[in-house]
mmCIF file of C-alpha atoms in Angstrom:
data_model
loop_
_atom_site.group_PDB
_atom_site.id
_atom_site.type_symbol
_atom_site.label_atom_id
_atom_site.label_comp_id
_atom_site.label_asym_id
_atom_site.label_seq_id
_atom_site.Cartn_x
_atom_site.Cartn_y
_atom_site.Cartn_z
ATOM 1 C CA MET M 1 -22.589 -15.531 -2.428
ATOM 2 C CA ILE M 2 -20.297 -13.073 -0.723
ATOM 3 C CA ARG M 3 -22.027 -9.707 0.215
ATOM 4 C CA LYS M 4 -20.411 -6.432 0.003
ATOM 5 C CA LYS M 5 -21.116 -5.776 3.698
ATOM 6 C CA GLU M 6 -18.839 -8.559 4.547
ATOM 7 C CA ASN M 7 -15.240 -8.567 5.422
ATOM 8 C CA LEU M 8 -12.850 -9.868 2.974
ATOM 9 C CA LYS M 9 -10.416 -12.751 4.171
ATOM 10 C CA THR M 10 -7.188 -11.005 2.607
ATOM 11 C CA PHE M 11 -3.487 -11.123 2.166
ATOM 12 C CA ASN M 12 -2.244 -8.319 4.990
ATOM 13 C CA LEU M 13 0.777 -7.074 3.887
ATOM 14 C CA PHE M 14 1.554 -5.469 7.405
ATOM 15 C CA HIS M 15 0.976 -8.935 8.912
ATOM 16 C CA TYR M 16 2.991 -10.785 6.334
ATOM 17 C CA LEU M 17 5.926 -8.483 6.478
ATOM 18 C CA LYS M 18 5.827 -8.893 10.485
ATOM 19 C CA GLU M 19 5.636 -12.358 10.251
ATOM 20 C CA GLN M 20 8.597 -12.687 8.051
ATOM 21 C CA GLU M 21 10.588 -10.376 10.451
ATOM 22 C CA GLN M 22 9.328 -12.409 13.415
ATOM 23 C CA GLN M 23 7.838 -9.361 14.916
ATOM 24 C CA SER M 24 4.804 -9.357 17.464
ATOM 25 C CA MET M 25 1.430 -8.992 15.903
ATOM 26 C CA SER M 26 0.222 -6.967 18.934
ATOM 27 C CA ILE M 27 2.538 -4.075 18.411
ATOM 28 C CA PRO M 28 0.727 -1.621 16.089
ATOM 29 C CA TYR M 29 3.336 -0.445 13.898
ATOM 30 C CA PHE M 30 6.398 -1.953 11.952
ATOM 31 C CA MET M 31 9.528 -0.259 10.286
ATOM 32 C CA ALA M 32 10.604 -1.686 6.787
ATOM 33 C CA ASP M 33 13.406 -0.796 4.451
ATOM 34 C CA ASP M 34 14.555 -1.890 0.946
ATOM 35 C CA THR M 35 15.773 -5.020 2.235
ATOM 36 C CA THR M 36 12.443 -5.897 3.666
ATOM 37 C CA TYR M 37 10.654 -5.475 0.398
ATOM 38 C CA LYS M 38 13.230 -7.384 -1.625
ATOM 39 C CA ASN M 39 12.817 -10.556 0.965
ATOM 40 C CA ALA M 40 8.804 -10.319 0.605
ATOM 41 C CA GLY M 41 8.722 -10.201 -3.048
ATOM 42 C CA VAL M 42 5.413 -8.990 -3.505
ATOM 43 C CA SER M 43 4.715 -8.002 -7.151
ATOM 44 C CA PHE M 44 0.782 -7.911 -7.418
ATOM 45 C CA PRO M 45 -1.576 -5.116 -6.490
ATOM 46 C CA ILE M 46 -2.136 -5.193 -2.785
ATOM 47 C CA ARG M 47 -4.905 -3.577 -0.462
ATOM 48 C CA ASN M 48 -3.757 -1.598 2.284
ATOM 49 C CA PHE M 49 -5.155 -2.211 5.827
ATOM 50 C CA VAL M 50 -2.789 0.362 7.572
ATOM 51 C CA TYR M 51 -1.300 3.749 7.247
ATOM 52 C CA GLY M 52 2.009 3.669 5.539
ATOM 53 C CA ILE M 53 4.600 6.583 5.193
ATOM 54 C CA GLY M 54 7.592 6.185 3.471
ATOM 55 C CA ILE M 55 10.962 8.038 2.035
ATOM 56 C CA THR M 56 13.259 7.321 -0.821
ATOM 57 C CA TYR M 57 16.813 8.005 -0.408
ATOM 58 C CA THR M 58 18.927 7.019 -3.212
ATOM 59 C CA GLY M 59 19.015 4.687 -6.245
ATOM 60 C CA LYS M 60 17.342 4.114 -9.658
ATOM 61 C CA PRO M 61 13.871 5.917 -10.278
ATOM 62 C CA GLY M 62 10.949 3.524 -9.965
ATOM 63 C CA SER M 63 7.104 4.012 -10.260
ATOM 64 C CA VAL M 64 4.008 2.921 -8.430
ATOM 65 C CA LYS M 65 0.473 3.076 -9.152
ATOM 66 C CA ILE M 66 -1.848 4.113 -6.303
ATOM 67 C CA GLY M 67 -5.318 3.370 -6.969
ATOM 68 C CA SER M 68 -5.470 4.278 -10.539
ATOM 69 C CA ALA M 69 -2.802 7.257 -10.421
ATOM 70 C CA ASP M 70 0.826 6.712 -11.496
ATOM 71 C CA TYR M 71 3.674 8.332 -9.623
ATOM 72 C CA ALA M 72 7.240 8.460 -10.035
ATOM 73 C CA LEU M 73 9.380 7.453 -7.254
ATOM 74 C CA GLN M 74 13.159 8.972 -7.079
ATOM 75 C CA PRO M 75 15.174 10.193 -4.388
ATOM 76 C CA GLY M 76 13.385 12.475 -2.312
ATOM 77 C CA SER M 77 9.982 10.961 -3.000
ATOM 78 C CA LEU M 78 7.743 11.088 0.092
ATOM 79 C CA THR M 79 5.130 8.650 0.001
ATOM 80 C CA THR M 80 1.803 8.331 2.080
ATOM 81 C CA ILE M 81 -1.215 5.649 1.930
ATOM 82 C CA GLY M 82 -4.023 5.002 3.989
ATOM 83 C CA PRO M 83 -6.358 2.083 4.513
ATOM 84 C CA GLY M 84 -8.528 0.616 1.713
ATOM 85 C CA ILE M 85 -6.257 2.085 -1.106
ATOM 86 C CA VAL M 86 -4.888 -0.385 -3.670
ATOM 87 C CA SER M 87 -1.143 -0.106 -4.789
ATOM 88 C CA GLN M 88 0.954 -1.920 -7.119
ATOM 89 C CA TRP M 89 4.661 -1.090 -6.698
ATOM 90 C CA GLU M 90 7.281 -1.587 -9.507
ATOM 91 C CA PRO M 91 10.404 -3.392 -8.380
ATOM 92 C CA TYR M 92 13.345 -1.367 -7.658
ATOM 93 C CA HIS M 93 15.450 -2.944 -5.244
ATOM 94 C CA ASN M 94 18.331 -0.938 -5.538
ATOM 95 C CA ALA M 95 16.597 2.181 -4.322
ATOM 96 C CA LYS M 96 17.294 2.935 -0.417
ATOM 97 C CA HIS M 97 14.205 3.659 1.366
ATOM 98 C CA GLU M 98 12.117 3.368 4.642
ATOM 99 C CA THR M 99 8.640 2.891 5.452
ATOM 100 C CA LEU M 100 6.579 3.158 8.824
ATOM 101 C CA PHE M 101 3.666 0.947 8.869
ATOM 102 C CA PHE M 102 1.022 1.581 11.727
ATOM 103 C CA THR M 103 -2.573 1.231 12.710
ATOM 104 C CA GLU M 104 -4.583 3.961 14.113
ATOM 105 C CA SER M 105 -4.643 2.116 17.561
ATOM 106 C CA ILE M 106 -0.991 3.470 18.224
ATOM 107 C CA PHE M 107 -2.749 6.621 19.298
ATOM 108 C CA THR M 108 -5.628 5.068 21.501
ATOM 109 C CA ASP M 109 -5.564 6.515 25.049
ATOM 110 C CA VAL M 110 -2.918 9.058 24.057
ATOM 111 C CA ILE M 111 -3.966 11.272 21.106
ATOM 112 C CA LYS M 112 -7.229 11.464 19.530
ATOM 113 C CA ASN M 113 -6.750 9.143 16.288
ATOM 114 C CA SER M 114 -9.660 11.127 14.699
ATOM 115 C CA PHE M 115 -6.754 13.470 13.477
ATOM 116 C CA LEU M 116 -5.711 10.948 10.873
ATOM 117 C CA SER M 117 -8.798 11.267 8.752
ATOM 118 C CA ALA M 118 -8.016 14.978 8.382
ATOM 119 C CA LEU M 119 -4.815 14.109 6.644
ATOM 120 C CA PRO M 120 -5.773 14.413 2.920
ATOM 121 C CA PHE M 121 -2.644 12.489 1.809
ATOM 122 C CA PHE M 122 -3.940 9.302 3.416
ATOM 123 C CA GLN M 123 -7.296 9.366 1.717
ATOM 124 C CA PRO M 124 -8.515 8.074 -1.570
ATOM 125 C CA GLY M 125 -7.960 10.771 -4.586
ATOM 126 C CA GLY M 126 -5.076 12.448 -2.455
ATOM 127 C CA ARG M 127 -1.680 13.076 -3.540
ATOM 128 C CA HIS M 128 0.135 10.089 -2.282
ATOM 129 C CA VAL M 129 3.383 11.013 -3.593
ATOM 130 C CA ILE M 130 5.197 14.585 -3.525
ATOM 131 C CA GLU M 131 8.977 15.367 -4.163
ATOM 132 C CA ILE M 132 10.555 17.060 -1.023
ATOM 133 C CA SER M 133 13.469 19.186 -0.680
ATOM 134 C CA GLN M 134 17.038 17.699 0.318
ATOM 135 C CA GLU M 135 16.673 19.435 3.869
ATOM 136 C CA GLN M 136 13.279 18.046 4.407
ATOM 137 C CA THR M 137 14.644 14.625 3.206
ATOM 138 C CA LEU M 138 17.107 14.796 5.894
ATOM 139 C CA GLN M 139 14.565 15.615 8.598
ATOM 140 C CA ILE M 140 12.430 12.648 7.524
ATOM 141 C CA LYS M 141 15.546 10.436 7.825
ATOM 142 C CA SER M 142 16.586 11.946 11.247
ATOM 143 C CA LEU M 143 13.148 11.263 12.371
ATOM 144 C CA PHE M 144 12.886 7.680 10.976
ATOM 145 C CA ALA M 145 16.397 6.921 12.707
ATOM 146 C CA THR M 146 14.880 8.259 16.240
ATOM 147 C CA ILE M 147 11.823 6.195 15.537
ATOM 148 C CA SER M 148 13.693 3.039 14.860
ATOM 149 C CA ALA M 149 15.993 3.657 18.023
ATOM 150 C CA PHE M 150 12.611 3.733 20.166
ATOM 151 C CA LYS M 151 10.746 0.857 18.363
ATOM 152 C CA ASN M 152 11.277 -1.250 21.316
ATOM 153 C CA GLN M 153 9.238 1.297 23.590
ATOM 154 C CA PRO M 154 5.766 1.348 23.132
ATOM 155 C CA LEU M 155 5.091 4.318 25.274
ATOM 156 C CA VAL M 156 7.456 6.661 23.286
ATOM 157 C CA MET M 157 6.499 5.653 19.679
ATOM 158 C CA PRO M 158 3.037 7.676 19.698
ATOM 159 C CA GLY M 159 4.767 11.046 20.040
ATOM 160 C CA LEU M 160 7.447 10.067 17.499
ATOM 161 C CA ILE M 161 4.966 8.935 14.974
ATOM 162 C CA TYR M 162 2.742 11.827 15.454
ATOM 163 C CA SER M 163 5.651 14.233 15.013
ATOM 164 C CA LEU M 164 6.509 12.262 11.942
ATOM 165 C CA LEU M 165 3.011 13.120 10.645
ATOM 166 C CA MET M 166 2.991 16.551 11.240
ATOM 167 C CA LEU M 167 6.472 17.059 9.467
ATOM 168 C CA ALA M 168 4.711 15.186 6.245
ATOM 169 C CA GLN M 169 1.942 17.691 6.577
ATOM 170 C CA THR M 170 4.559 20.445 6.478
ATOM 171 C CA CYS M 171 6.312 18.980 3.541
ATOM 172 C CA HIS M 172 2.718 18.787 1.817
ATOM 173 C CA GLN M 173 1.808 22.317 2.603
ATOM 174 C CA SER M 174 5.295 23.557 0.945
ATOM 175 C CA ALA M 175 5.132 21.118 -1.893
ATOM 176 C CA THR M 176 5.118 22.271 -5.573
ATOM 177 C CA PRO M 177 2.117 21.474 -7.297
ATOM 178 C CA ALA M 178 3.092 18.255 -9.547
ATOM 179 C CA ILE M 179 1.622 20.235 -12.766
ATOM 180 C CA SER M 180 1.336 23.618 -13.351
ATOM 181 C CA LEU M 181 -2.665 23.962 -14.217
ATOM 182 C CA THR M 182 -5.317 26.511 -13.084
ATOM 183 C CA SER M 183 -6.569 25.692 -9.525
ATOM 184 C CA GLN M 184 -9.876 24.897 -10.637
ATOM 185 C CA GLN M 185 -8.355 22.243 -13.006
ATOM 186 C CA GLU M 186 -6.490 20.719 -10.037
ATOM 187 C CA GLN M 187 -9.530 20.800 -7.908
ATOM 188 C CA ILE M 188 -11.701 19.137 -10.680
ATOM 189 C CA ALA M 189 -9.136 16.130 -10.990
ATOM 190 C CA ALA M 190 -8.714 15.796 -7.216
ATOM 191 C CA LYS M 191 -12.456 15.558 -6.614
ATOM 192 C CA PHE M 192 -12.744 13.293 -9.359
ATOM 193 C CA ARG M 193 -10.200 10.953 -8.284
ATOM 194 C CA LYS M 194 -12.027 10.975 -4.644
ATOM 195 C CA LEU M 195 -15.316 10.094 -6.208
ATOM 196 C CA LEU M 196 -13.863 7.542 -8.524
ATOM 197 C CA SER M 197 -12.250 5.738 -5.206
ATOM 198 C CA LEU M 198 -15.683 5.628 -3.363
ATOM 199 C CA HIS M 199 -18.141 5.078 -6.218
ATOM 200 C CA VAL M 200 -16.491 3.001 -8.844
ATOM 201 C CA LEU M 201 -17.978 -0.303 -7.593
ATOM 202 C CA GLU M 202 -21.391 0.898 -8.114
ATOM 203 C CA GLN M 203 -20.877 3.697 -10.927
ATOM 204 C CA LYS M 204 -18.940 3.096 -14.006
ATOM 205 C CA ASP M 205 -20.771 5.516 -16.096
ATOM 206 C CA VAL M 206 -18.463 8.859 -17.049
ATOM 207 C CA ASN M 207 -21.792 10.848 -16.865
ATOM 208 C CA PHE M 208 -22.093 10.240 -13.394
ATOM 209 C CA TYR M 209 -18.927 11.826 -12.293
ATOM 210 C CA ALA M 210 -19.356 14.868 -14.615
ATOM 211 C CA ARG M 211 -22.614 15.349 -13.226
ATOM 212 C CA GLN M 212 -21.397 15.055 -9.563
ATOM 213 C CA LEU M 213 -18.797 17.697 -10.382
ATOM 214 C CA HIS M 214 -21.501 19.921 -12.195
ATOM 215 C CA ILE M 215 -19.529 19.867 -15.596
ATOM 216 C CA THR M 216 -19.873 18.178 -18.714
ATOM 217 C CA PRO M 217 -18.337 14.486 -19.608
ATOM 218 C CA LYS M 218 -16.298 16.194 -22.467
ATOM 219 C CA TYR M 219 -14.803 18.764 -20.056
ATOM 220 C CA LEU M 220 -13.937 16.287 -17.416
ATOM 221 C CA SER M 221 -12.121 14.112 -19.889
ATOM 222 C CA GLU M 222 -10.316 17.238 -21.550
ATOM 223 C CA VAL M 223 -8.975 18.144 -18.031
ATOM 224 C CA LEU M 224 -7.850 14.565 -17.151
ATOM 225 C CA VAL M 225 -6.334 14.028 -20.342
ATOM 226 C CA GLN M 226 -4.407 17.321 -19.685
ATOM 227 C CA LEU M 227 -3.569 16.364 -16.317
ATOM 228 C CA THR M 228 -2.815 12.775 -16.607
ATOM 229 C CA GLY M 229 -2.785 11.717 -20.413
ATOM 230 C CA LYS M 230 -5.668 9.356 -19.517
ATOM 231 C CA THR M 231 -9.564 9.870 -20.361
ATOM 232 C CA THR M 232 -12.249 9.456 -17.758
ATOM 233 C CA LYS M 233 -13.099 6.138 -19.154
ATOM 234 C CA LYS M 234 -9.455 4.684 -18.835
ATOM 235 C CA TRP M 235 -9.303 6.055 -15.244
ATOM 236 C CA ILE M 236 -12.506 3.943 -14.599
ATOM 237 C CA ASP M 237 -10.926 0.853 -16.167
ATOM 238 C CA GLU M 238 -7.683 1.128 -14.622
ATOM 239 C CA HIS M 239 -9.183 1.524 -11.101
ATOM 240 C CA LEU M 240 -11.348 -1.526 -11.593
ATOM 241 C CA ALA M 241 -8.628 -3.442 -12.876
ATOM 242 C CA MET M 242 -6.405 -2.640 -9.821
ATOM 243 C CA GLU M 243 -9.300 -3.788 -7.641
ATOM 244 C CA ALA M 244 -9.587 -6.895 -9.695
ATOM 245 C CA LYS M 245 -6.242 -8.122 -9.678
ATOM 246 C CA SER M 246 -6.202 -7.212 -5.904
ATOM 247 C CA LEU M 247 -8.993 -9.733 -5.417
ATOM 248 C CA LEU M 248 -7.775 -12.246 -7.736
ATOM 249 C CA ARG M 249 -4.325 -12.462 -5.567
ATOM 250 C CA GLN M 250 -5.218 -11.574 -2.279
ATOM 251 C CA THR M 251 -8.685 -13.279 -1.770
ATOM 252 C CA SER M 252 -10.098 -16.830 -2.495
ATOM 253 C CA MET M 253 -13.256 -15.406 -3.976
ATOM 254 C CA THR M 254 -14.635 -16.972 -6.861
ATOM 255 C CA ILE M 255 -14.693 -15.248 -10.465
ATOM 256 C CA LEU M 256 -18.353 -14.894 -10.205
ATOM 257 C CA GLU M 257 -17.973 -13.460 -6.497
ATOM 258 C CA ILE M 258 -15.308 -11.063 -7.793
ATOM 259 C CA ALA M 259 -17.538 -9.978 -10.654
ATOM 260 C CA PHE M 260 -20.370 -9.216 -8.246
ATOM 261 C CA TRP M 261 -17.938 -7.487 -6.097
ATOM 262 C CA LEU M 262 -16.999 -5.157 -8.750
ATOM 263 C CA GLY M 263 -20.549 -4.362 -9.991
ATOM 264 C CA PHE M 264 -20.847 -6.533 -13.043
ATOM 265 C CA GLU M 265 -24.044 -8.283 -13.238
ATOM 266 C CA ASP M 266 -22.713 -11.225 -15.170
ATOM 267 C CA SER M 267 -19.464 -12.968 -14.705
ATOM 268 C CA SER M 268 -18.988 -13.126 -18.472
ATOM 269 C CA TYR M 269 -19.086 -9.323 -18.895
ATOM 270 C CA PHE M 270 -16.360 -9.189 -16.067
ATOM 271 C CA ILE M 271 -14.149 -11.739 -17.942
ATOM 272 C CA LYS M 272 -14.417 -9.918 -21.152
ATOM 273 C CA ALA M 273 -13.457 -6.474 -19.539
ATOM 274 C CA PHE M 274 -10.504 -8.203 -17.604
ATOM 275 C CA LYS M 275 -9.325 -9.663 -20.988
ATOM 276 C CA LYS M 276 -9.312 -5.971 -22.505
ATOM 277 C CA TRP M 277 -7.799 -4.421 -19.584
ATOM 278 C CA GLU M 278 -5.152 -7.296 -19.176
ATOM 279 C CA GLY M 279 -4.860 -9.324 -22.251
ATOM 280 C CA MET M 280 -5.549 -12.559 -20.372
ATOM 281 C CA THR M 281 -8.820 -13.980 -18.320
ATOM 282 C CA PRO M 282 -8.863 -13.410 -14.565
ATOM 283 C CA LEU M 283 -8.140 -17.169 -13.818
ATOM 284 C CA ALA M 284 -5.048 -17.189 -15.894
ATOM 285 C CA PHE M 285 -3.920 -14.074 -13.849
ATOM 286 C CA ARG M 286 -4.628 -15.740 -10.804
ATOM 287 C CA LYS M 287 -2.431 -18.651 -11.738
ATOM 288 C CA LEU M 288 0.593 -16.446 -12.518
#
C-alpha cells in the first residue's frame, strides 16, 4: 500500500503541454494560450506541480474551482496557482487568455527563489483570482508579449518573470476585496481555507477548524455561508471530492489506496462518501 511520504506518479500538466508543443523538458517555463488548452482537452481536476500565472483578455465568462473555492473568470481576471493545489477549469475556449507556467528552478543562481514562498497568492487558501483594471490588464499583456519575444533566451527570462510577479503583487495590493465584509470575517475565511488545504487529509471534523481559529463551529459556518454560501462541512466535502477526483484521474492508485490517502479507514466509507459527492462510484468516475 502506498504511504503518504511517497511521491505520487501523476499526470503533470506542465510536462503534458510541453510534449504537446514539442518543447524541451529541460526549460523551466512554458507559455500557453487558449489554443493550447483547447488542444489539450483536459477537463478533470488536476494537481499543479509548478507555478502558473494567467490573464483573461476577452470572451465569454467562465469559472474555475481552485481547492474548494469557486472563482468567476472574465476579461481582466488575473489567476495565480502554486504547486500542490488542485484545480478544475470550466471549458471556455472562446475566451482569449495567456498563462505562464514555470518552476522555481528558473531563479536558481540568479535570484533567491525563497521569495516565491512569500507571495500569498500562490499559497493554499490564497486569493487565486482577482479582477484588475484595464490599465493593469494592458501592462500584464505587454509584459507577456515581451516574455514571449524572449522565450528562447533563458538568461533573460528570470528577470522578466520576476518583473511579472512583482506586477502581479502590485495588482493584488491594489485589488478591491471580493466581498465587502469586516476584516475579521475575511481573515477567518482566509485562515480557514489555508487550514483546510493543510489538514483536510487528517482532519475532517468541523470542530477542529473552529478550535484552530478560536471560534465556535456555529460562528465559523455563519461566516463561510455569508461569504461563500457554503457551510464548513460543505467546504470540507468539496475539498475532499476535488482531491479524490484528481487522484482517480491522475494516478493509477487503487480505490483502497486513494481511500487511505484521503484519510478514510475503510474503502467502503470512501465509496459511500464519493457517491454522495458526485452521484457515482469512484470506479465509474475513473472510467469516464
